[in-house]
Short mmCIF file of C-alpha atoms in Angstrom, two decimals:
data_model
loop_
_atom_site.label_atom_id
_atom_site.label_comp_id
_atom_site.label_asym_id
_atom_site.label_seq_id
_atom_site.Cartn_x
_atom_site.Cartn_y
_atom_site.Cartn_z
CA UNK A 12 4.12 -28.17 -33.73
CA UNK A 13 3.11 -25.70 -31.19
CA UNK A 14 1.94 -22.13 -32.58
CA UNK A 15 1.90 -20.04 -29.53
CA UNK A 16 -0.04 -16.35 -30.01
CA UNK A 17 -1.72 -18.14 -33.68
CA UNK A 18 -4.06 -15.03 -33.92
CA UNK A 19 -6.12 -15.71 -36.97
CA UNK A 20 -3.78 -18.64 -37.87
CA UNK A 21 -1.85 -17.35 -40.67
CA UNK A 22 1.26 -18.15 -39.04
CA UNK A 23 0.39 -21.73 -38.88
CA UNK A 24 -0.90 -22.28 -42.21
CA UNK A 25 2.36 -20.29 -43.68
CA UNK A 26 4.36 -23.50 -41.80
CA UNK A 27 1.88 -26.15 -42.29
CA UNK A 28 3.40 -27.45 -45.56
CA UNK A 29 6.91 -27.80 -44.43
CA UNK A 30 5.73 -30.31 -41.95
CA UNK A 31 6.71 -33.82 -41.99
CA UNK A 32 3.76 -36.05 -43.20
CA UNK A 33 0.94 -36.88 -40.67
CA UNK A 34 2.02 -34.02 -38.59
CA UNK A 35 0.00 -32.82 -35.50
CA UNK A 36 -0.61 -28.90 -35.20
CA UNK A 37 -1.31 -27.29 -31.75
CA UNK A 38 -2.53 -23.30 -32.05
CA UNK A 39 -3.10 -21.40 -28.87
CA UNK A 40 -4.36 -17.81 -28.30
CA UNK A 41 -5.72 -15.93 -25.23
CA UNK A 42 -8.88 -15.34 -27.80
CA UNK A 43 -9.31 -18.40 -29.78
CA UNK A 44 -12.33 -16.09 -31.38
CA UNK A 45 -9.57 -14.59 -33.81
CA UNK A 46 -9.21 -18.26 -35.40
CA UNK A 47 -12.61 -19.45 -34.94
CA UNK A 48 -13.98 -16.54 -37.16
CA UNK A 49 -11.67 -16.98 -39.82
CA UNK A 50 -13.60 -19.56 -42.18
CA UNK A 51 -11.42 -19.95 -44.65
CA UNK A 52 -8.40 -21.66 -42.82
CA UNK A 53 -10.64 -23.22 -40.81
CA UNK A 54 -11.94 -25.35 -44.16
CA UNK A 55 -8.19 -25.19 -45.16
CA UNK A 56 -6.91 -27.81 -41.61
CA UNK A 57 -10.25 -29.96 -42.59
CA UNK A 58 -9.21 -30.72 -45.80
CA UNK A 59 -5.25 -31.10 -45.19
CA UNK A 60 -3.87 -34.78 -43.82
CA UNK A 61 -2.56 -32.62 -40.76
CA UNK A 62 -4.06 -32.84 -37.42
CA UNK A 63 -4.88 -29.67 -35.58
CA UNK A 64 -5.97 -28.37 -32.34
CA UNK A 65 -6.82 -24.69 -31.02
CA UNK A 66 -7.22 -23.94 -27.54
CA UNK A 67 -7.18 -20.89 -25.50
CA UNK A 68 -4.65 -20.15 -23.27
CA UNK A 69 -2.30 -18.00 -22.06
CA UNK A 70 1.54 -17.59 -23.78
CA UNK A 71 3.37 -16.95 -20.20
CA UNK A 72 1.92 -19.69 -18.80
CA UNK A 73 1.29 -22.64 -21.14
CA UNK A 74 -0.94 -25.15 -20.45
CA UNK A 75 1.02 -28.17 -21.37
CA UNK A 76 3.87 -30.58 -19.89
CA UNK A 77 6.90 -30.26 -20.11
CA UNK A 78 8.81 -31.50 -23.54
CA UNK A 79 5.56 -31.73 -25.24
CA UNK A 80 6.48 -30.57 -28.92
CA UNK A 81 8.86 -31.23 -31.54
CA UNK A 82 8.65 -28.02 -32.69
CA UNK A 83 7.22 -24.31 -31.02
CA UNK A 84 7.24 -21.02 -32.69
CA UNK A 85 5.65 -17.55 -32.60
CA UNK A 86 5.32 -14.87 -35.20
CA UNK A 87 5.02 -11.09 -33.91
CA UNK A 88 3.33 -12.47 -30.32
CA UNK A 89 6.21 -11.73 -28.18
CA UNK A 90 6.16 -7.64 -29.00
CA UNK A 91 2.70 -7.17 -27.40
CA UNK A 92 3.66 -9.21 -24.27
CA UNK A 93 3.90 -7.64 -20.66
CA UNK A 94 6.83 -10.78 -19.87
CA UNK A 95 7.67 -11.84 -23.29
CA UNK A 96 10.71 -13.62 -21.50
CA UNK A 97 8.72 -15.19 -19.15
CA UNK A 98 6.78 -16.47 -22.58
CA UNK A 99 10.15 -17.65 -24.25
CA UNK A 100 10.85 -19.76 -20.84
CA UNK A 101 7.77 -21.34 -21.34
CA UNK A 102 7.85 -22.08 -25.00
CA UNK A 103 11.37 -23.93 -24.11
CA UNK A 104 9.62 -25.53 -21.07
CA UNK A 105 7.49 -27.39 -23.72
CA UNK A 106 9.83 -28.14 -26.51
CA UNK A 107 11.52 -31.76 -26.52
CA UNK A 108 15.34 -32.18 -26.06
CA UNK A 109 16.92 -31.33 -29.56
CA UNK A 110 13.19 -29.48 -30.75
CA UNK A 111 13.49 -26.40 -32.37
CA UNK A 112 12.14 -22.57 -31.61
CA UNK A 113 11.57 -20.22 -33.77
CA UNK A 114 10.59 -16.49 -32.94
CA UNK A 115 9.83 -13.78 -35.40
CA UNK A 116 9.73 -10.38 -34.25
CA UNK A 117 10.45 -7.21 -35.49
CA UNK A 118 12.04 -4.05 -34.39
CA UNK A 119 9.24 -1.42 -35.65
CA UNK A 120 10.72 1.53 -34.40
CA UNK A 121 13.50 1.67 -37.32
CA UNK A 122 10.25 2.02 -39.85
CA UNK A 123 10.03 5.56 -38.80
CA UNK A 124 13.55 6.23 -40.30
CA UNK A 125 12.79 4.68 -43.52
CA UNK A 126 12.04 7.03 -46.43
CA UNK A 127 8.80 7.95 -48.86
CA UNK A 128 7.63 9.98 -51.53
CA UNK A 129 6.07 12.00 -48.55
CA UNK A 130 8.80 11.88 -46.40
CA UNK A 131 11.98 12.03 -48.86
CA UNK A 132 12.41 15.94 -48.29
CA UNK A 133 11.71 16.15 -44.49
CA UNK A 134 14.01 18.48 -42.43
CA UNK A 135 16.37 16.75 -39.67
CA UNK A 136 14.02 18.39 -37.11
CA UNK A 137 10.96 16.76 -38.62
CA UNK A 138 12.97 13.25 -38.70
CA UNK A 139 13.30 13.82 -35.48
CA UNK A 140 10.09 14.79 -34.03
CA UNK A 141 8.65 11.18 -35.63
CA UNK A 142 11.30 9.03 -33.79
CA UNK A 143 10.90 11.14 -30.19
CA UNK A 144 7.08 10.45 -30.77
CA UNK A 145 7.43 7.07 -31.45
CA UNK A 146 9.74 6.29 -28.80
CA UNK A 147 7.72 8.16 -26.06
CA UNK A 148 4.81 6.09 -27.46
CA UNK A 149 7.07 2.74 -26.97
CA UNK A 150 7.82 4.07 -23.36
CA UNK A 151 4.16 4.49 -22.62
CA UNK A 152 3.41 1.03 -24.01
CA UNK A 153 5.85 -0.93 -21.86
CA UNK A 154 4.67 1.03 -18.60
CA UNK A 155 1.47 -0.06 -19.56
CA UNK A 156 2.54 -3.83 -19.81
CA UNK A 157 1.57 -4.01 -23.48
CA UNK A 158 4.63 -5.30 -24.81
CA UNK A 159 8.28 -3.29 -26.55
CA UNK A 160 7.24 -3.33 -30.54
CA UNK A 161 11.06 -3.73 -31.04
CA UNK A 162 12.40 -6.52 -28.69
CA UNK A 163 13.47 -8.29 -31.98
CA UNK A 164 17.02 -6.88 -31.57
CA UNK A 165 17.08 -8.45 -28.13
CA UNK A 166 16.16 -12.08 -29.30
CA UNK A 167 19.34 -14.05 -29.60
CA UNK A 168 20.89 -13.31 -26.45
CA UNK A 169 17.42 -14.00 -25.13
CA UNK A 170 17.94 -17.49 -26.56
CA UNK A 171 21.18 -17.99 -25.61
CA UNK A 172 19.95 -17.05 -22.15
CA UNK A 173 17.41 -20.25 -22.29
CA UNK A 174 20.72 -22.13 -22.62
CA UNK A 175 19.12 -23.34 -26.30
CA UNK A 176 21.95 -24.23 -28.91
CA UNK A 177 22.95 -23.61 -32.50
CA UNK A 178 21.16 -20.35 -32.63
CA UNK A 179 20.83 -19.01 -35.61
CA UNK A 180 19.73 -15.53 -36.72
CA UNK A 181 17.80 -14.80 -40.10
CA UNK A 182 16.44 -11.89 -41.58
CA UNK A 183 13.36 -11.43 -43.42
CA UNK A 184 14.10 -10.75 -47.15
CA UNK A 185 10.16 -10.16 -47.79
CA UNK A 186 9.44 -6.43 -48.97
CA UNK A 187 5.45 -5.10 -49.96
CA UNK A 188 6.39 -2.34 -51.98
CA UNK A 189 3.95 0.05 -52.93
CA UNK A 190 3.79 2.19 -56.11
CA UNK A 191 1.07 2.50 -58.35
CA UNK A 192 -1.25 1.67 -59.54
CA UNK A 193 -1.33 -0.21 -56.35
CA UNK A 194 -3.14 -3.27 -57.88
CA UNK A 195 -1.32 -6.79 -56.61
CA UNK A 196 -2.04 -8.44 -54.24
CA UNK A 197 -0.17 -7.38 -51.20
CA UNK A 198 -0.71 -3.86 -52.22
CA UNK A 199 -4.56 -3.98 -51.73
CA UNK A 200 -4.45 -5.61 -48.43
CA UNK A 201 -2.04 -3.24 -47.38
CA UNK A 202 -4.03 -0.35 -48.62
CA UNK A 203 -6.90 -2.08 -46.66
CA UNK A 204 -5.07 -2.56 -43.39
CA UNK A 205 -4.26 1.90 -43.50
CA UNK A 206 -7.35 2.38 -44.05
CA UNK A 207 -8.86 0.38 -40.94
CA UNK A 208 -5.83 2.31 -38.51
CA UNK A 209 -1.98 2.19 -38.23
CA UNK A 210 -0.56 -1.62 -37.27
CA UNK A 211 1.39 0.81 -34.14
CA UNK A 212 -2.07 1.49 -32.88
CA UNK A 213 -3.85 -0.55 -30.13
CA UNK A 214 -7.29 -1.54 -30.66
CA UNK A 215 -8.39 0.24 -27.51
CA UNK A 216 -5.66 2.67 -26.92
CA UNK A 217 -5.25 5.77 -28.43
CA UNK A 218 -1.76 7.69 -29.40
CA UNK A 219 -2.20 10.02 -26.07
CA UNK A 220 -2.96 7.17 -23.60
CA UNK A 221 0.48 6.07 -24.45
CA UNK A 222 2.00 9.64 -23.69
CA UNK A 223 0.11 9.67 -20.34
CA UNK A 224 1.60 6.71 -19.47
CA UNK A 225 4.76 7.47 -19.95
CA UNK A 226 4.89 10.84 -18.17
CA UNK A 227 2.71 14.27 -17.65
CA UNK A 228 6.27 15.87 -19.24
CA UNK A 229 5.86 14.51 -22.68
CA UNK A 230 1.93 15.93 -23.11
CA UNK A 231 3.48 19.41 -24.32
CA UNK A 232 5.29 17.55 -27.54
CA UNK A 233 2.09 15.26 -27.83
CA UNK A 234 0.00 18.35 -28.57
CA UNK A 235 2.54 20.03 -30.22
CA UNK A 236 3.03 17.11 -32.51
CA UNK A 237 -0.65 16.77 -33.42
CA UNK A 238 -1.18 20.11 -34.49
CA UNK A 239 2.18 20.28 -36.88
CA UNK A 240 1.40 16.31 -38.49
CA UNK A 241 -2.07 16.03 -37.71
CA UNK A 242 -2.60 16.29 -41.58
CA UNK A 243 -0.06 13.89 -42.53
CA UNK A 244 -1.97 10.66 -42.70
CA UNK A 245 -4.48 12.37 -44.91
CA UNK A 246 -1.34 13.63 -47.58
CA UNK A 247 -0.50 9.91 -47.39
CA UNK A 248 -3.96 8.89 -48.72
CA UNK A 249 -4.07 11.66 -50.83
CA UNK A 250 -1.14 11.11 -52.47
CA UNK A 251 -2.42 7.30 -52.93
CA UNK A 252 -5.79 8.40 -54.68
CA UNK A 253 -3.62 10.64 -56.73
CA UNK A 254 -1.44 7.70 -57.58
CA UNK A 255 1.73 9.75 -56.48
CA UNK A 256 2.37 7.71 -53.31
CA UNK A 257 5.61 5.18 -53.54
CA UNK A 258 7.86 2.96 -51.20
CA UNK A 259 10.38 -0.25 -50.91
CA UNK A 260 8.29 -1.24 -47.95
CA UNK A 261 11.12 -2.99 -46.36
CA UNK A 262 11.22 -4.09 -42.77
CA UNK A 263 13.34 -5.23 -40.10
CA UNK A 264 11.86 -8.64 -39.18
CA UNK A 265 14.56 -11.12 -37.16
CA UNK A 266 14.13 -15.11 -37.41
CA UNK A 267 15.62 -16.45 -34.60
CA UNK A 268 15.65 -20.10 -33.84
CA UNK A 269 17.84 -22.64 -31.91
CA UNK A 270 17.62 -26.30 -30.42
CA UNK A 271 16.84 -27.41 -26.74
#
């Protein structure tokens, strides 16, 4: 199995067990230092009967020969990619005749639409402003080269473009609701990941690098924006402390695979 884009591996060991006894693992990443620092499933492949290997490398341009691997997939790695299909030709470039692919990626962009205990009374206008700001922020991403946070939608023609068979289209059934007292499991770390910064945030962009990038004639809503919401995170965690805060959590996350 090839895990192209493993990040800090979860990916890989969510698929490990599925695998065929005595399997092989391959993980790549353009910084193997996400992996390497993760100690835990690092002790986790040592102790298993399953072979593994990390390198570093680069998803558009793989550093293997052709028809390599039984099996490739990627989880949420194709969103932040300046070529993602560039990336899928290559992940088919490695995979045996009659291997599979799998690709799971979302389309993030439909979160904006989905309702809170915040958001439940907000005015069409207000629904509104959120999806022009996200979309302008999408825009700004893709100019930059950083990837389309919703390309999930786009996936199975992709495939079928690669010429890859018996495609098959799955949808995540996997919900992290979150209602008080906010004390399982999933809850926490998702408590934990809004307080280190919202997953549509770059870790070295900000929200109005993204409207520069995609054009001086969005800066007017970008400022106008920030000064109606720029409160709204902080009723969100307020709401939280107050243990007042409640969602479904769902998502729209596609699993798309098919054979070479």
């Amino acid at each position: 199995m090839l895990d192209v884009g493993c990040g800090q591996g979860h990916w890989t060991k969510t698929l490990a067990p599925y695998l065929a006894e005595k399997a092989s693992i391959t993980a790549i990443d353009n910084d193997s230092n996400w992996f390497e620092k993760n100690s835990a499933l690092k002790d986790y492949f040592k102790l298993s009967n399953i072979g593994f290997n990390l390198k570093k490398g680069d998803a558009e341009d793989l550093p293997f020969e052709d028809e390599a691997f039984d099996f490739v997939t990627c989880q949420t790695v194709l969103i932040h990619l300046k070529n993602p299909k560039k990336a899928l030709k290559e992940m088919t470039r490695v995979l045996k005749p009659n291997g599979l692919l799998l690709c799971v990626e979302p389309n993030n962009i439909i979160q904006t639409l989905t309702k809170n205990s915040i958001t439940q009374n907000d005015s069409i206008e207000e629904t509104l402003d959120h999806i022009k700001y996200r979309l302008i922020i999408e825009k700004g991403k893709k100019k930059l080269g950083e990837g389309d946070n919703s390309l999930g939608d786009l996936l199975p023609g992709w495939f079928a473009s690669e010429a890859l068979k018996d495609i098959q289209v799955r949808l995540s059934d996997k919900a992290i609701a979150m209602y008080p007292p906010y004390d399982n499991k999933e809850q926490i770390a998702t408590l934990k990941q809004w307080m280190q910064g919202s997953a549509w945030k770059s870790e070295t962009r900000k929200d109005i690098d993204y409207f520069n990038a995609a054009g001086e004639e969005y800066m007017p809503f970008y400022f106008e924006y920030q000064e109606k919401y720029d409160t709204r995170s902080d009723h969100i965690m307020g709401a939280v402390q107050r243990e007042q805060y409640h969602a479904a959590g769902g998502s729209l996350m596609y699993l798309v695979s098919g054979t070479k």
